[in-house]
Amino acid sequence: MSLRHAKDAALAVVDPVPGFWEQQWQTPHDTTLAMAGLKGRPVLINFWATWCPPCVDELPLLDSFYKEQGSRGVQVLGLAIDRKEAVVPFLKKLPLSFPVAMAGLSGADLGRALGNITGGLPFSVLVASDGSIAQRKMGRVTESDLAAWVAVK
């Protein structure tokens, strides 16, 4: 393998699951969020719902994490396994700095493909910059979880 091909292979970003980077989600404000736009940098994906108390409890912590780490290249994406009619007023009461998209049932399918075999919420996955799954957590994330995860690039 030539040096150029070795360098290109080292920079390749894998799909955590087939078709991962091709997915697109509608936001609560009727815009499209393309996963391809998140490719190449670490992204913490949090599956949540307005009716899930532990989900709601962890959102301020995730928002603080995003505010602290976003400028360092760590992204956060909230995928709501919920109805838009519930999410829009919820986000007016608890605005979030990180992007939120409406995932619905297809989001639950993605969660299962990423390792959430029980379908419970909240569920968080850290996808490293190379596209590999660096961390998974079923249940509420803690400050110590996020502190350990931030070292992943």
N, CA, C and O atoms as a GROMACS GRO file, in nm:
protein
  612
    1MET      N    1   0.085  -0.117   0.000
    1MET     CA    2   0.000   0.000   0.000
    1MET      C    3   0.090   0.124   0.000
    1MET      O    4   0.186   0.130   0.076
    2SER      N    5   0.059   0.219  -0.084
    2SER     CA    6   0.138   0.341  -0.090
    2SER      C    7   0.109   0.430   0.030
    2SER      O    8   0.008   0.411   0.099
    3LEU      N    9   0.196   0.524   0.055
    3LEU     CA   10   0.176   0.616   0.166
    3LEU      C   11   0.047   0.694   0.150
    3LEU      O   12  -0.025   0.718   0.247
    4ARG      N   13   0.016   0.734   0.028
    4ARG     CA   14  -0.108   0.808   0.001
    4ARG      C   15  -0.230   0.723   0.035
    4ARG      O   16  -0.322   0.770   0.101
    5HIS      N   17  -0.230   0.596  -0.011
    5HIS     CA   18  -0.344   0.508   0.019
    5HIS      C   19  -0.355   0.479   0.167
    5HIS      O   20  -0.466   0.468   0.220
    6ALA      N   21  -0.242   0.466   0.235
    6ALA     CA   22  -0.245   0.443   0.379
    6ALA      C   23  -0.305   0.564   0.450
    6ALA      O   24  -0.384   0.548   0.543
    7LYS      N   25  -0.268   0.684   0.407
    7LYS     CA   26  -0.323   0.806   0.467
    7LYS      C   27  -0.473   0.815   0.441
    7LYS      O   28  -0.548   0.848   0.533
    8ASP      N   29  -0.517   0.787   0.318
    8ASP     CA   30  -0.660   0.791   0.285
    8ASP      C   31  -0.736   0.689   0.369
    8ASP      O   32  -0.846   0.719   0.416
    9ALA      N   33  -0.681   0.569   0.387
    9ALA     CA   34  -0.748   0.466   0.467
    9ALA      C   35  -0.759   0.511   0.612
    9ALA      O   36  -0.861   0.485   0.677
   10ALA      N   37  -0.656   0.577   0.663
   10ALA     CA   38  -0.658   0.624   0.802
   10ALA      C   39  -0.763   0.732   0.822
   10ALA      O   40  -0.816   0.747   0.932
   11LEU      N   41  -0.794   0.808   0.717
   11LEU     CA   42  -0.892   0.916   0.728
   11LEU      C   43  -1.035   0.870   0.698
   11LEU      O   44  -1.129   0.949   0.714
   12ALA      N   45  -1.052   0.747   0.656
   12ALA     CA   46  -1.185   0.698   0.620
   12ALA      C   47  -1.276   0.696   0.743
   12ALA      O   48  -1.233   0.663   0.853
   13VAL      N   49  -1.399   0.733   0.722
   13VAL     CA   50  -1.498   0.732   0.830
   13VAL      C   51  -1.596   0.619   0.800
   13VAL      O   52  -1.656   0.613   0.693
   14VAL      N   53  -1.611   0.529   0.896
   14VAL     CA   54  -1.698   0.412   0.879
   14VAL      C   55  -1.841   0.446   0.919
   14VAL      O   56  -1.866   0.546   0.986
   15ASP      N   57  -1.933   0.361   0.878
   15ASP     CA   58  -2.073   0.371   0.921
   15ASP      C   59  -2.087   0.289   1.049
   15ASP      O   60  -2.055   0.170   1.048
   16PRO      N   61  -2.134   0.350   1.159
   16PRO     CA   62  -2.160   0.270   1.279
   16PRO      C   63  -2.260   0.158   1.251
   16PRO      O   64  -2.248   0.047   1.304
   17VAL      N   65  -2.358   0.187   1.168
   17VAL     CA   66  -2.454   0.090   1.116
   17VAL      C   67  -2.476   0.125   0.969
   17VAL      O   68  -2.456   0.240   0.931
   18PRO      N   69  -2.515   0.029   0.885
   18PRO     CA   70  -2.534   0.058   0.743
   18PRO      C   71  -2.628   0.177   0.720
   18PRO      O   72  -2.736   0.184   0.778
   19GLY      N   73  -2.585   0.269   0.635
   19GLY     CA   74  -2.667   0.384   0.599
   19GLY      C   75  -2.672   0.495   0.702
   19GLY      O   76  -2.750   0.589   0.687
   20PHE      N   77  -2.593   0.485   0.806
   20PHE     CA   78  -2.599   0.580   0.917
   20PHE      C   79  -2.581   0.725   0.870
   20PHE      O   80  -2.662   0.811   0.904
   21TRP      N   81  -2.477   0.752   0.792
   21TRP     CA   82  -2.446   0.889   0.752
   21TRP      C   83  -2.540   0.941   0.644
   21TRP      O   84  -2.539   1.060   0.615
   22GLU      N   85  -2.621   0.854   0.584
   22GLU     CA   86  -2.716   0.899   0.482
   22GLU      C   87  -2.850   0.939   0.540
   22GLU      O   88  -2.934   0.996   0.470
   23GLN      N   89  -2.872   0.912   0.668
   23GLN     CA   90  -3.002   0.941   0.729
   23GLN      C   91  -3.025   1.091   0.741
   23GLN      O   92  -2.932   1.170   0.759
   24GLN      N   93  -3.151   1.127   0.732
   24GLN     CA   94  -3.194   1.265   0.750
   24GLN      C   95  -3.314   1.266   0.842
   24GLN      O   96  -3.397   1.176   0.840
   25TRP      N   97  -3.322   1.370   0.923
   25TRP     CA   98  -3.430   1.383   1.020
   25TRP      C   99  -3.491   1.522   1.009
   25TRP      O  100  -3.421   1.619   0.980
   26GLN      N  101  -3.619   1.531   1.033
   26GLN     CA  102  -3.686   1.662   1.040
   26GLN      C  103  -3.665   1.718   1.180
   26GLN      O  104  -3.668   1.644   1.279
   27THR      N  105  -3.643   1.847   1.189
   27THR     CA  106  -3.633   1.912   1.318
   27THR      C  107  -3.772   1.957   1.362
   27THR      O  108  -3.865   1.955   1.282
   28PRO      N  109  -3.788   1.995   1.488
   28PRO     CA  110  -3.918   2.046   1.532
   28PRO      C  111  -3.960   2.173   1.457
   28PRO      O  112  -4.077   2.211   1.461
   29HIS      N  113  -3.866   2.238   1.391
   29HIS     CA  114  -3.894   2.363   1.318
   29HIS      C  115  -3.902   2.340   1.168
   29HIS      O  116  -3.888   2.434   1.089
   30ASP      N  117  -3.925   2.216   1.129
   30ASP     CA  118  -3.948   2.178   0.988
   30ASP      C  119  -3.830   2.202   0.896
   30ASP      O  120  -3.848   2.230   0.777
   31THR      N  121  -3.710   2.193   0.948
   31THR     CA  122  -3.592   2.191   0.863
   31THR      C  123  -3.537   2.049   0.864
   31THR      O  124  -3.579   1.966   0.945
   32THR      N  125  -3.443   2.022   0.776
   32THR     CA  126  -3.386   1.888   0.767
   32THR      C  127  -3.247   1.886   0.829
   32THR      O  128  -3.165   1.973   0.800
   33LEU      N  129  -3.223   1.788   0.913
   33LEU     CA  130  -3.092   1.768   0.970
   33LEU      C  131  -3.033   1.643   0.905
   33LEU      O  132  -3.087   1.534   0.919
   34ALA      N  133  -2.923   1.660   0.835
   34ALA     CA  134  -2.858   1.547   0.766
   34ALA      C  135  -2.744   1.496   0.851
   34ALA      O  136  -2.658   1.573   0.896
   35MET      N  137  -2.742   1.366   0.875
   35MET     CA  138  -2.634   1.305   0.952
   35MET      C  139  -2.499   1.329   0.885
   35MET      O  140  -2.397   1.337   0.954
   36ALA      N  141  -2.497   1.339   0.753
   36ALA     CA  142  -2.371   1.362   0.681
   36ALA      C  143  -2.302   1.490   0.728
   36ALA      O  144  -2.179   1.499   0.724
   37GLY      N  145  -2.378   1.588   0.774
   37GLY     CA  146  -2.321   1.712   0.823
   37GLY      C  147  -2.247   1.696   0.955
   37GLY      O  148  -2.173   1.786   0.996
   38LEU      N  149  -2.267   1.583   1.023
   38LEU     CA  150  -2.202   1.557   1.151
   38LEU      C  151  -2.079   1.466   1.135
   38LEU      O  152  -2.005   1.442   1.231
   39LYS      N  153  -2.060   1.417   1.017
   39LYS     CA  154  -1.955   1.318   0.989
   39LYS      C  155  -1.816   1.378   1.006
   39LYS      O  156  -1.791   1.492   0.968
   40GLY      N  157  -1.727   1.299   1.066
   40GLY     CA  158  -1.588   1.339   1.078
   40GLY      C  159  -1.550   1.404   1.210
   40GLY      O  160  -1.433   1.434   1.233
   41ARG      N  161  -1.649   1.426   1.297
   41ARG     CA  162  -1.624   1.479   1.431
   41ARG      C  163  -1.701   1.392   1.531
   41ARG      O  164  -1.802   1.332   1.495
   42PRO      N  165  -1.653   1.385   1.655
   42PRO     CA  166  -1.728   1.305   1.753
   42PRO      C  167  -1.870   1.361   1.770
   42PRO      O  168  -1.891   1.483   1.773
   43VAL      N  169  -1.967   1.271   1.781
   43VAL     CA  170  -2.105   1.314   1.803
   43VAL      C  171  -2.170   1.224   1.909
   43VAL      O  172  -2.170   1.102   1.899
   44LEU      N  173  -2.225   1.289   2.009
   44LEU     CA  174  -2.300   1.221   2.113
   44LEU      C  175  -2.447   1.226   2.071
   44LEU      O  176  -2.507   1.333   2.064
   45ILE      N  177  -2.504   1.110   2.045
   45ILE     CA  178  -2.645   1.101   2.006
   45ILE      C  179  -2.724   1.055   2.127
   45ILE      O  180  -2.696   0.950   2.185
   46ASN      N  181  -2.822   1.136   2.165
   46ASN     CA  182  -2.905   1.105   2.280
   46ASN      C  183  -3.048   1.081   2.232
   46ASN      O  184  -3.111   1.170   2.175
   47PHE      N  185  -3.098   0.961   2.257
   47PHE     CA  186  -3.236   0.925   2.226
   47PHE      C  187  -3.319   0.957   2.350
   47PHE      O  188  -3.289   0.908   2.459
   48TRP      N  189  -3.424   1.038   2.333
   48TRP     CA  190  -3.501   1.085   2.447
   48TRP      C  191  -3.646   1.106   2.408
   48TRP      O  192  -3.683   1.094   2.291
   49ALA      N  193  -3.728   1.136   2.508
   49ALA     CA  194  -3.870   1.168   2.485
   49ALA      C  195  -3.918   1.261   2.595
   49ALA      O  196  -3.865   1.260   2.706
   50THR      N  197  -4.018   1.341   2.564
   50THR     CA  198  -4.072   1.437   2.661
   50THR      C  199  -4.141   1.366   2.777
   50THR      O  200  -4.149   1.421   2.887
   51TRP      N  201  -4.192   1.245   2.754
   51TRP     CA  202  -4.266   1.171   2.856
   51TRP      C  203  -4.174   1.084   2.943
   51TRP      O  204  -4.223   1.009   3.028
   52CYS      N  205  -4.043   1.094   2.924
   52CYS     CA  206  -3.945   1.012   2.996
   52CYS      C  207  -3.874   1.096   3.102
   52CYS      O  208  -3.786   1.175   3.067
   53PRO      N  209  -3.909   1.083   3.232
   53PRO     CA  210  -3.847   1.165   3.335
   53PRO      C  211  -3.694   1.162   3.338
   53PRO      O  212  -3.633   1.268   3.350
   54PRO      N  213  -3.628   1.045   3.327
   54PRO     CA  214  -3.481   1.048   3.328
   54PRO      C  215  -3.424   1.122   3.206
   54PRO      O  216  -3.318   1.183   3.213
   55CYS      N  217  -3.496   1.114   3.094
   55CYS     CA  218  -3.453   1.188   2.974
   55CYS      C  219  -3.455   1.337   3.000
   55CYS      O  220  -3.359   1.408   2.972
   56VAL      N  221  -3.566   1.383   3.054
   56VAL     CA  222  -3.584   1.526   3.081
   56VAL      C  223  -3.481   1.572   3.184
   56VAL      O  224  -3.426   1.682   3.173
   57ASP      N  225  -3.453   1.488   3.284
   57ASP     CA  226  -3.356   1.523   3.388
   57ASP      C  227  -3.216   1.543   3.332
   57ASP      O  228  -3.142   1.629   3.381
   58GLU      N  229  -3.176   1.465   3.231
   58GLU     CA  230  -3.039   1.474   3.181
   58GLU      C  231  -3.020   1.582   3.074
   58GLU      O  232  -2.906   1.617   3.043
   59LEU      N  233  -3.126   1.635   3.018
   59LEU     CA  234  -3.112   1.734   2.911
   59LEU      C  235  -3.032   1.858   2.951
   59LEU      O  236  -2.950   1.903   2.872
   60PRO      N  237  -3.052   1.916   3.071
   60PRO     CA  238  -2.969   2.032   3.108
   60PRO      C  239  -2.819   1.997   3.115
   60PRO      O  240  -2.735   2.079   3.077
   61LEU      N  241  -2.786   1.878   3.162
   61LEU     CA  242  -2.647   1.835   3.166
   61LEU      C  243  -2.590   1.821   3.024
   61LEU      O  244  -2.478   1.864   2.998
   62LEU      N  245  -2.666   1.763   2.934
   62LEU     CA  246  -2.622   1.750   2.795
   62LEU      C  247  -2.608   1.887   2.729
   62LEU      O  248  -2.517   1.908   2.649
   63ASP      N  249  -2.697   1.978   2.763
   63ASP     CA  250  -2.688   2.113   2.708
   63ASP      C  251  -2.560   2.183   2.757
   63ASP      O  252  -2.491   2.248   2.678
   64SER      N  253  -2.529   2.170   2.884
   64SER     CA  254  -2.405   2.228   2.938
   64SER      C  255  -2.283   2.164   2.872
   64SER      O  256  -2.188   2.233   2.838
   65PHE      N  257  -2.287   2.033   2.856
   65PHE     CA  258  -2.177   1.962   2.790
   65PHE      C  259  -2.156   2.016   2.648
   65PHE      O  260  -2.043   2.041   2.607
   66TYR      N  261  -2.264   2.034   2.576
   66TYR     CA  262  -2.255   2.087   2.440
   66TYR      C  263  -2.196   2.228   2.439
   66TYR      O  264  -2.112   2.260   2.356
   67LYS      N  265  -2.241   2.311   2.530
   67LYS     CA  266  -2.190   2.449   2.538
   67LYS      C  267  -2.040   2.451   2.568
   67LYS      O  268  -1.967   2.535   2.517
   68GLU      N  269  -1.995   2.357   2.651
   68GLU     CA  270  -1.854   2.350   2.687
   68GLU      C  271  -1.769   2.286   2.578
   68GLU      O  272  -1.658   2.331   2.552
   69GLN      N  273  -1.821   2.182   2.516
   69GLN     CA  274  -1.740   2.101   2.425
   69GLN      C  275  -1.764   2.128   2.277
   69GLN      O  276  -1.683   2.087   2.193
   70GLY      N  277  -1.872   2.195   2.244
   70GLY     CA  278  -1.903   2.220   2.103
   70GLY      C  279  -1.793   2.294   2.030
   70GLY      O  280  -1.763   2.263   1.915
   71SER      N  281  -1.734   2.391   2.095
   71SER     CA  282  -1.626   2.467   2.031
   71SER      C  283  -1.499   2.383   2.015
   71SER      O  284  -1.409   2.420   1.940
   72ARG      N  285  -1.494   2.272   2.086
   72ARG     CA  286  -1.379   2.181   2.076
   72ARG      C  287  -1.406   2.069   1.975
   72ARG      O  288  -1.326   1.977   1.961
   73GLY      N  289  -1.519   2.077   1.906
   73GLY     CA  290  -1.549   1.980   1.801
   73GLY      C  291  -1.641   1.867   1.840
   73GLY      O  292  -1.678   1.787   1.754
   74VAL      N  293  -1.680   1.856   1.966
   74VAL     CA  294  -1.770   1.749   2.008
   74VAL      C  295  -1.913   1.796   1.983
   74VAL      O  296  -1.954   1.902   2.031
   75GLN      N  297  -1.988   1.717   1.909
   75GLN     CA  298  -2.125   1.751   1.874
   75GLN      C  299  -2.222   1.673   1.961
   75GLN      O  300  -2.190   1.566   2.012
   76VAL      N  301  -2.341   1.727   1.978
   76VAL     CA  302  -2.449   1.658   2.048
   76VAL      C  303  -2.572   1.667   1.958
   76VAL      O  304  -2.601   1.771   1.900
   77LEU      N  305  -2.642   1.556   1.947
   77LEU     CA  306  -2.766   1.550   1.871
   77LEU      C  307  -2.871   1.480   1.957
   77LEU      O  308  -2.850   1.368   2.003
   78GLY      N  309  -2.983   1.548   1.978
   78GLY     CA  310  -3.094   1.487   2.049
   78GLY      C  311  -3.193   1.431   1.948
   78GLY      O  312  -3.248   1.505   1.866
   79LEU      N  313  -3.216   1.300   1.953
   79LEU     CA  314  -3.317   1.238   1.866
   79LEU      C  315  -3.440   1.207   1.951
   79LEU      O  316  -3.437   1.118   2.035
   80ALA      N  317  -3.546   1.281   1.927
   80ALA     CA  318  -3.669   1.267   2.004
   80ALA      C  319  -3.752   1.150   1.950
   80ALA      O  320  -3.794   1.150   1.835
   81ILE      N  321  -3.774   1.054   2.036
   81ILE     CA  322  -3.862   0.941   2.005
   81ILE      C  323  -3.999   0.984   2.057
   81ILE      O  324  -4.047   0.936   2.160
   82ASP      N  325  -4.059   1.074   1.984
   82ASP     CA  326  -4.175   1.144   2.036
   82ASP      C  327  -4.251   1.208   1.920
   82ASP      O  328  -4.210   1.197   1.804
   83ARG      N  329  -4.361   1.274   1.952
   83ARG     CA  330  -4.440   1.346   1.851
   83ARG      C  331  -4.398   1.493   1.849
   83ARG      O  332  -4.366   1.551   1.952
   84LYS      N  333  -4.400   1.550   1.733
   84LYS     CA  334  -4.365   1.692   1.718
   84LYS      C  335  -4.455   1.779   1.806
   84LYS      O  336  -4.409   1.877   1.864
   85GLU      N  337  -4.583   1.743   1.816
   85GLU     CA  338  -4.678   1.820   1.895
   85GLU      C  339  -4.639   1.826   2.043
   85GLU      O  340  -4.679   1.918   2.113
   86ALA      N  341  -4.562   1.728   2.090
   86ALA     CA  342  -4.514   1.730   2.228
   86ALA      C  343  -4.379   1.800   2.240
   86ALA      O  344  -4.352   1.867   2.339
   87VAL      N  345  -4.295   1.784   2.138
   87VAL     CA  346  -4.157   1.836   2.145
   87VAL      C  347  -4.153   1.988   2.131
   87VAL      O  348  -4.078   2.054   2.203
   88VAL      N  349  -4.230   2.044   2.040
   88VAL     CA  350  -4.225   2.189   2.016
   88VAL      C  351  -4.254   2.268   2.144
   88VAL      O  352  -4.174   2.353   2.181
   89PRO      N  353  -4.367   2.243   2.214
   89PRO     CA  354  -4.390   2.319   2.337
   89PRO      C  355  -4.289   2.287   2.448
   89PRO      O  356  -4.255   2.373   2.529
   90PHE      N  357  -4.242   2.162   2.451
   90PHE     CA  358  -4.142   2.124   2.549
   90PHE      C  359  -4.015   2.208   2.532
   90PHE      O  360  -3.960   2.258   2.630
   91LEU      N  361  -3.969   2.223   2.408
   91LEU     CA  362  -3.847   2.300   2.381
   91LEU      C  363  -3.866   2.449   2.404
   91LEU      O  364  -3.768   2.521   2.423
   92LYS      N  365  -3.989   2.497   2.402
   92LYS     CA  366  -4.014   2.637   2.438
   92LYS      C  367  -3.993   2.657   2.588
   92LYS      O  368  -3.946   2.762   2.631
   93LYS      N  369  -4.028   2.556   2.667
   93LYS     CA  370  -4.011   2.563   2.812
   93LYS      C  371  -3.866   2.534   2.853
   93LYS      O  372  -3.815   2.593   2.948
   94LEU      N  373  -3.801   2.444   2.780
   94LEU     CA  374  -3.662   2.406   2.810
   94LEU      C  375  -3.582   2.414   2.680
   94LEU      O  376  -3.556   2.312   2.616
   95PRO      N  377  -3.542   2.535   2.640
   95PRO     CA  378  -3.464   2.549   2.516
   95PRO      C  379  -3.330   2.479   2.528
   95PRO      O  380  -3.266   2.481   2.634
   96LEU      N  381  -3.288   2.417   2.419
   96LEU     CA  382  -3.159   2.347   2.415
   96LEU      C  383  -3.070   2.411   2.309
   96LEU      O  384  -3.118   2.456   2.205
   97SER      N  385  -2.942   2.415   2.337
   97SER     CA  386  -2.845   2.473   2.244
   97SER      C  387  -2.807   2.377   2.132
   97SER      O  388  -2.771   2.420   2.022
   98PHE      N  389  -2.815   2.247   2.160
   98PHE     CA  390  -2.776   2.148   2.059
   98PHE      C  391  -2.894   2.113   1.969
   98PHE      O  392  -3.009   2.133   2.007
   99PRO      N  393  -2.865   2.062   1.849
   99PRO     CA  394  -2.972   2.028   1.757
   99PRO      C  395  -3.059   1.913   1.808
   99PRO      O  396  -3.011   1.818   1.870
  100VAL      N  397  -3.188   1.926   1.782
  100VAL     CA  398  -3.286   1.822   1.814
  100VAL      C  399  -3.358   1.787   1.686
  100VAL      O  400  -3.393   1.875   1.607
  101ALA      N  401  -3.380   1.658   1.665
  101ALA     CA  402  -3.454   1.613   1.548
  101ALA      C  403  -3.562   1.515   1.591
  101ALA      O  404  -3.553   1.450   1.695
  102MET      N  405  -3.665   1.507   1.507
  102MET     CA  406  -3.777   1.419   1.533
  102MET      C  407  -3.746   1.282   1.473
  102MET      O  408  -3.740   1.267   1.351
  103ALA      N  409  -3.726   1.182   1.559
  103ALA     CA  410  -3.685   1.051   1.509
  103ALA      C  411  -3.801   0.952   1.500
  103ALA      O  412  -3.796   0.860   1.419
  104GLY      N  413  -3.903   0.970   1.580
  104GLY     CA  414  -4.017   0.878   1.575
  104GLY      C  415  -3.977   0.732   1.584
  104GLY      O  416  -3.877   0.699   1.647
  105LEU      N  417  -4.055   0.644   1.522
  105LEU     CA  418  -4.027   0.501   1.529
  105LEU      C  419  -3.900   0.461   1.458
  105LEU      O  420  -3.833   0.366   1.500
  106SER      N  421  -3.864   0.531   1.351
  106SER     CA  422  -3.739   0.497   1.282
  106SER      C  423  -3.619   0.528   1.372
  106SER      O  424  -3.514   0.464   1.360
  107GLY      N  425  -3.635   0.623   1.461
  107GLY     CA  426  -3.529   0.651   1.558
  107GLY      C  427  -3.512   0.537   1.657
  107GLY      O  428  -3.401   0.506   1.697
  108ALA      N  429  -3.623   0.476   1.696
  108ALA     CA  430  -3.616   0.359   1.784
  108ALA      C  431  -3.543   0.245   1.713
  108ALA      O  432  -3.465   0.173   1.775
  109ASP      N  433  -3.570   0.229   1.584
  109ASP     CA  434  -3.499   0.126   1.505
  109ASP      C  435  -3.350   0.155   1.501
  109ASP      O  436  -3.269   0.063   1.516
  110LEU      N  437  -3.312   0.282   1.482
  110LEU     CA  438  -3.172   0.319   1.481
  110LEU      C  439  -3.109   0.291   1.617
  110LEU      O  440  -2.998   0.239   1.625
  111GLY      N  441  -3.179   0.325   1.723
  111GLY     CA  442  -3.129   0.298   1.858
  111GLY      C  443  -3.100   0.150   1.878
  111GLY      O  444  -2.997   0.115   1.934
  112ARG      N  445  -3.191   0.064   1.832
  112ARG     CA  446  -3.169  -0.081   1.843
  112ARG      C  447  -3.046  -0.122   1.762
  112ARG      O  448  -2.965  -0.202   1.809
  113ALA      N  449  -3.033  -0.068   1.642
  113ALA     CA  450  -2.917  -0.101   1.558
  113ALA      C  451  -2.786  -0.056   1.623
  113ALA      O  452  -2.681  -0.117   1.600
  114LEU      N  453  -2.792   0.049   1.702
  114LEU     CA  454  -2.673   0.101   1.770
  114LEU      C  455  -2.647   0.033   1.905
  114LEU      O  456  -2.551   0.067   1.974
  115GLY      N  457  -2.733  -0.062   1.942
  115GLY     CA  458  -2.709  -0.138   2.063
  115GLY      C  459  -2.814  -0.130   2.171
  115GLY      O  460  -2.798  -0.193   2.276
  116ASN      N  461  -2.921  -0.055   2.150
  116ASN     CA  462  -3.027  -0.044   2.249
  116ASN      C  463  -3.130  -0.154   2.223
  116ASN      O  464  -3.237  -0.130   2.168
  117ILE      N  465  -3.094  -0.276   2.262
  117ILE     CA  466  -3.179  -0.391   2.228
  117ILE      C  467  -3.311  -0.392   2.304
  117ILE      O  468  -3.407  -0.455   2.259
  118THR      N  469  -3.319  -0.323   2.418
  118THR     CA  470  -3.444  -0.321   2.494
  118THR      C  471  -3.537  -0.209   2.450
  118THR      O  472  -3.657  -0.213   2.478
  119GLY      N  473  -3.483  -0.109   2.380
  119GLY     CA  474  -3.566   0.003   2.336
  119GLY      C  475  -3.594   0.104   2.445
  119GLY      O  476  -3.680   0.191   2.427
  120GLY      N  477  -3.524   0.096   2.558
  120GLY     CA  478  -3.546   0.188   2.669
  120GLY      C  479  -3.488   0.326   2.641
  120GLY      O  480  -3.405   0.345   2.552
  121LEU      N  481  -3.534   0.421   2.721
  121LEU     CA  482  -3.485   0.560   2.713
  121LEU      C  483  -3.451   0.607   2.853
  121LEU      O  484  -3.508   0.559   2.950
  122PRO      N  485  -3.358   0.700   2.864
  122PRO     CA  486  -3.274   0.755   2.758
  122PRO      C  487  -3.165   0.655   2.718
  122PRO      O  488  -3.131   0.563   2.792
  123PHE      N  489  -3.114   0.676   2.599
  123PHE     CA  490  -3.005   0.594   2.546
  123PHE      C  491  -2.910   0.688   2.474
  123PHE      O  492  -2.952   0.767   2.389
  124SER      N  493  -2.782   0.678   2.507
  124SER     CA  494  -2.682   0.766   2.446
  124SER      C  495  -2.573   0.684   2.381
  124SER      O  496  -2.532   0.580   2.432
  125VAL      N  497  -2.526   0.732   2.267
  125VAL     CA  498  -2.418   0.668   2.192
  125VAL      C  499  -2.320   0.776   2.153
  125VAL      O  500  -2.358   0.881   2.100
  126LEU      N  501  -2.193   0.750   2.178
  126LEU     CA  502  -2.088   0.840   2.132
  126LEU      C  503  -2.023   0.777   2.009
  126LEU      O  504  -1.963   0.670   2.017
  127VAL      N  505  -2.038   0.846   1.897
  127VAL     CA  506  -1.975   0.801   1.772
  127VAL      C  507  -1.847   0.883   1.758
  127VAL      O  508  -1.850   1.006   1.755
  128ALA      N  509  -1.734   0.813   1.749
  128ALA     CA  510  -1.604   0.879   1.736
  128ALA      C  511  -1.591   0.943   1.598
  128ALA      O  512  -1.671   0.916   1.509
  129SER      N  513  -1.490   1.026   1.582
  129SER     CA  514  -1.471   1.097   1.455
  129SER      C  515  -1.449   1.003   1.338
  129SER      O  516  -1.474   1.040   1.223
  130ASP      N  517  -1.403   0.881   1.365
  130ASP     CA  518  -1.383   0.784   1.256
  130ASP      C  519  -1.510   0.703   1.227
  130ASP      O  520  -1.509   0.615   1.140
  131GLY      N  521  -1.618   0.732   1.299
  131GLY     CA  522  -1.745   0.663   1.276
  131GLY      C  523  -1.766   0.541   1.363
  131GLY      O  524  -1.874   0.481   1.360
  132SER      N  525  -1.666   0.502   1.440
  132SER     CA  526  -1.682   0.386   1.527
  132SER      C  527  -1.763   0.424   1.650
  132SER      O  528  -1.767   0.540   1.691
  133ILE      N  529  -1.829   0.325   1.708
  133ILE     CA  530  -1.904   0.349   1.832
  133ILE      C  531  -1.804   0.342   1.947
  133ILE      O  532  -1.746   0.238   1.975
  134ALA      N  533  -1.786   0.457   2.013
  134ALA     CA  534  -1.688   0.467   2.120
  134ALA      C  535  -1.749   0.434   2.256
  134ALA      O  536  -1.682   0.375   2.341
  135GLN      N  537  -1.875   0.472   2.278
  135GLN     CA  538  -1.942   0.450   2.406
  135GLN      C  539  -2.091   0.433   2.382
  135GLN      O  540  -2.148   0.485   2.286
  136ARG      N  541  -2.153   0.358   2.472
  136ARG     CA  542  -2.299   0.345   2.475
  136ARG      C  543  -2.343   0.350   2.621
  136ARG      O  544  -2.272   0.303   2.710
  137LYS      N  545  -2.459   0.407   2.644
  137LYS     CA  546  -2.513   0.403   2.780
  137LYS      C  547  -2.664   0.400   2.775
  137LYS      O  548  -2.728   0.485   2.714
  138MET      N  549  -2.720   0.301   2.842
  138MET     CA  550  -2.864   0.294   2.865
  138MET      C  551  -2.887   0.362   2.999
  138MET      O  552  -2.821   0.330   3.098
  139GLY      N  553  -2.981   0.454   3.001
  139GLY     CA  554  -3.009   0.528   3.124
  139GLY      C  555  -2.943   0.665   3.120
  139GLY      O  556  -2.876   0.701   3.024
  140ARG      N  557  -2.964   0.738   3.225
  140ARG     CA  558  -2.920   0.876   3.235
  140ARG      C  559  -2.767   0.886   3.237
  140ARG      O  560  -2.700   0.813   3.311
  141VAL      N  561  -2.712   0.976   3.156
  141VAL     CA  562  -2.568   1.001   3.161
  141VAL      C  563  -2.536   1.089   3.282
  141VAL      O  564  -2.619   1.165   3.329
  142THR      N  565  -2.414   1.075   3.329
  142THR     CA  566  -2.368   1.154   3.444
  142THR      C  567  -2.253   1.244   3.401
  142THR      O  568  -2.199   1.230   3.291
  143GLU      N  569  -2.218   1.336   3.488
  143GLU     CA  570  -2.103   1.422   3.459
  143GLU      C  571  -1.977   1.340   3.440
  143GLU      O  572  -1.895   1.370   3.353
  144SER      N  573  -1.960   1.234   3.522
  144SER     CA  574  -1.840   1.151   3.509
  144SER      C  575  -1.840   1.074   3.378
  144SER      O  576  -1.733   1.053   3.319
  145ASP      N  577  -1.958   1.031   3.330
  145ASP     CA  578  -1.965   0.967   3.197
  145ASP      C  579  -1.914   1.064   3.091
  145ASP      O  580  -1.829   1.028   3.009
  146LEU      N  581  -1.966   1.185   3.093
  146LEU     CA  582  -1.932   1.284   2.990
  146LEU      C  583  -1.784   1.324   2.999
  146LEU      O  584  -1.719   1.344   2.896
  147ALA      N  585  -1.732   1.334   3.121
  147ALA     CA  586  -1.590   1.368   3.137
  147ALA      C  587  -1.501   1.260   3.076
  147ALA      O  588  -1.400   1.291   3.014
  148ALA      N  589  -1.539   1.134   3.094
  148ALA     CA  590  -1.461   1.025   3.036
  148ALA      C  591  -1.477   1.020   2.884
  148ALA      O  592  -1.382   0.991   2.812
  149TRP      N  593  -1.596   1.049   2.837
  149TRP     CA  594  -1.623   1.040   2.694
  149TRP      C  595  -1.556   1.151   2.614
  149TRP      O  596  -1.525   1.132   2.496
  150VAL      N  597  -1.532   1.266   2.676
  150VAL     CA  598  -1.477   1.379   2.603
  150VAL      C  599  -1.336   1.350   2.552
  150VAL      O  600  -1.290   1.415   2.458
  151ALA      N  601  -1.268   1.254   2.611
  151ALA     CA  602  -1.133   1.219   2.566
  151ALA      C  603  -1.135   1.145   2.432
  151ALA      O  604  -1.032   1.136   2.366
  152VAL      N  605  -1.250   1.094   2.392
  152VAL     CA  606  -1.263   1.020   2.266
  152VAL      C  607  -1.264   1.119   2.151
  152VAL      O  608  -1.337   1.218   2.154
  153LYS      N  609  -1.186   1.093   2.052
  153LYS     CA  610  -1.184   1.179   1.934
  153LYS      C  611  -1.224   1.098   1.814
  153LYS      O  612  -1.230   1.150   1.702
   0.00000   0.00000   0.00000
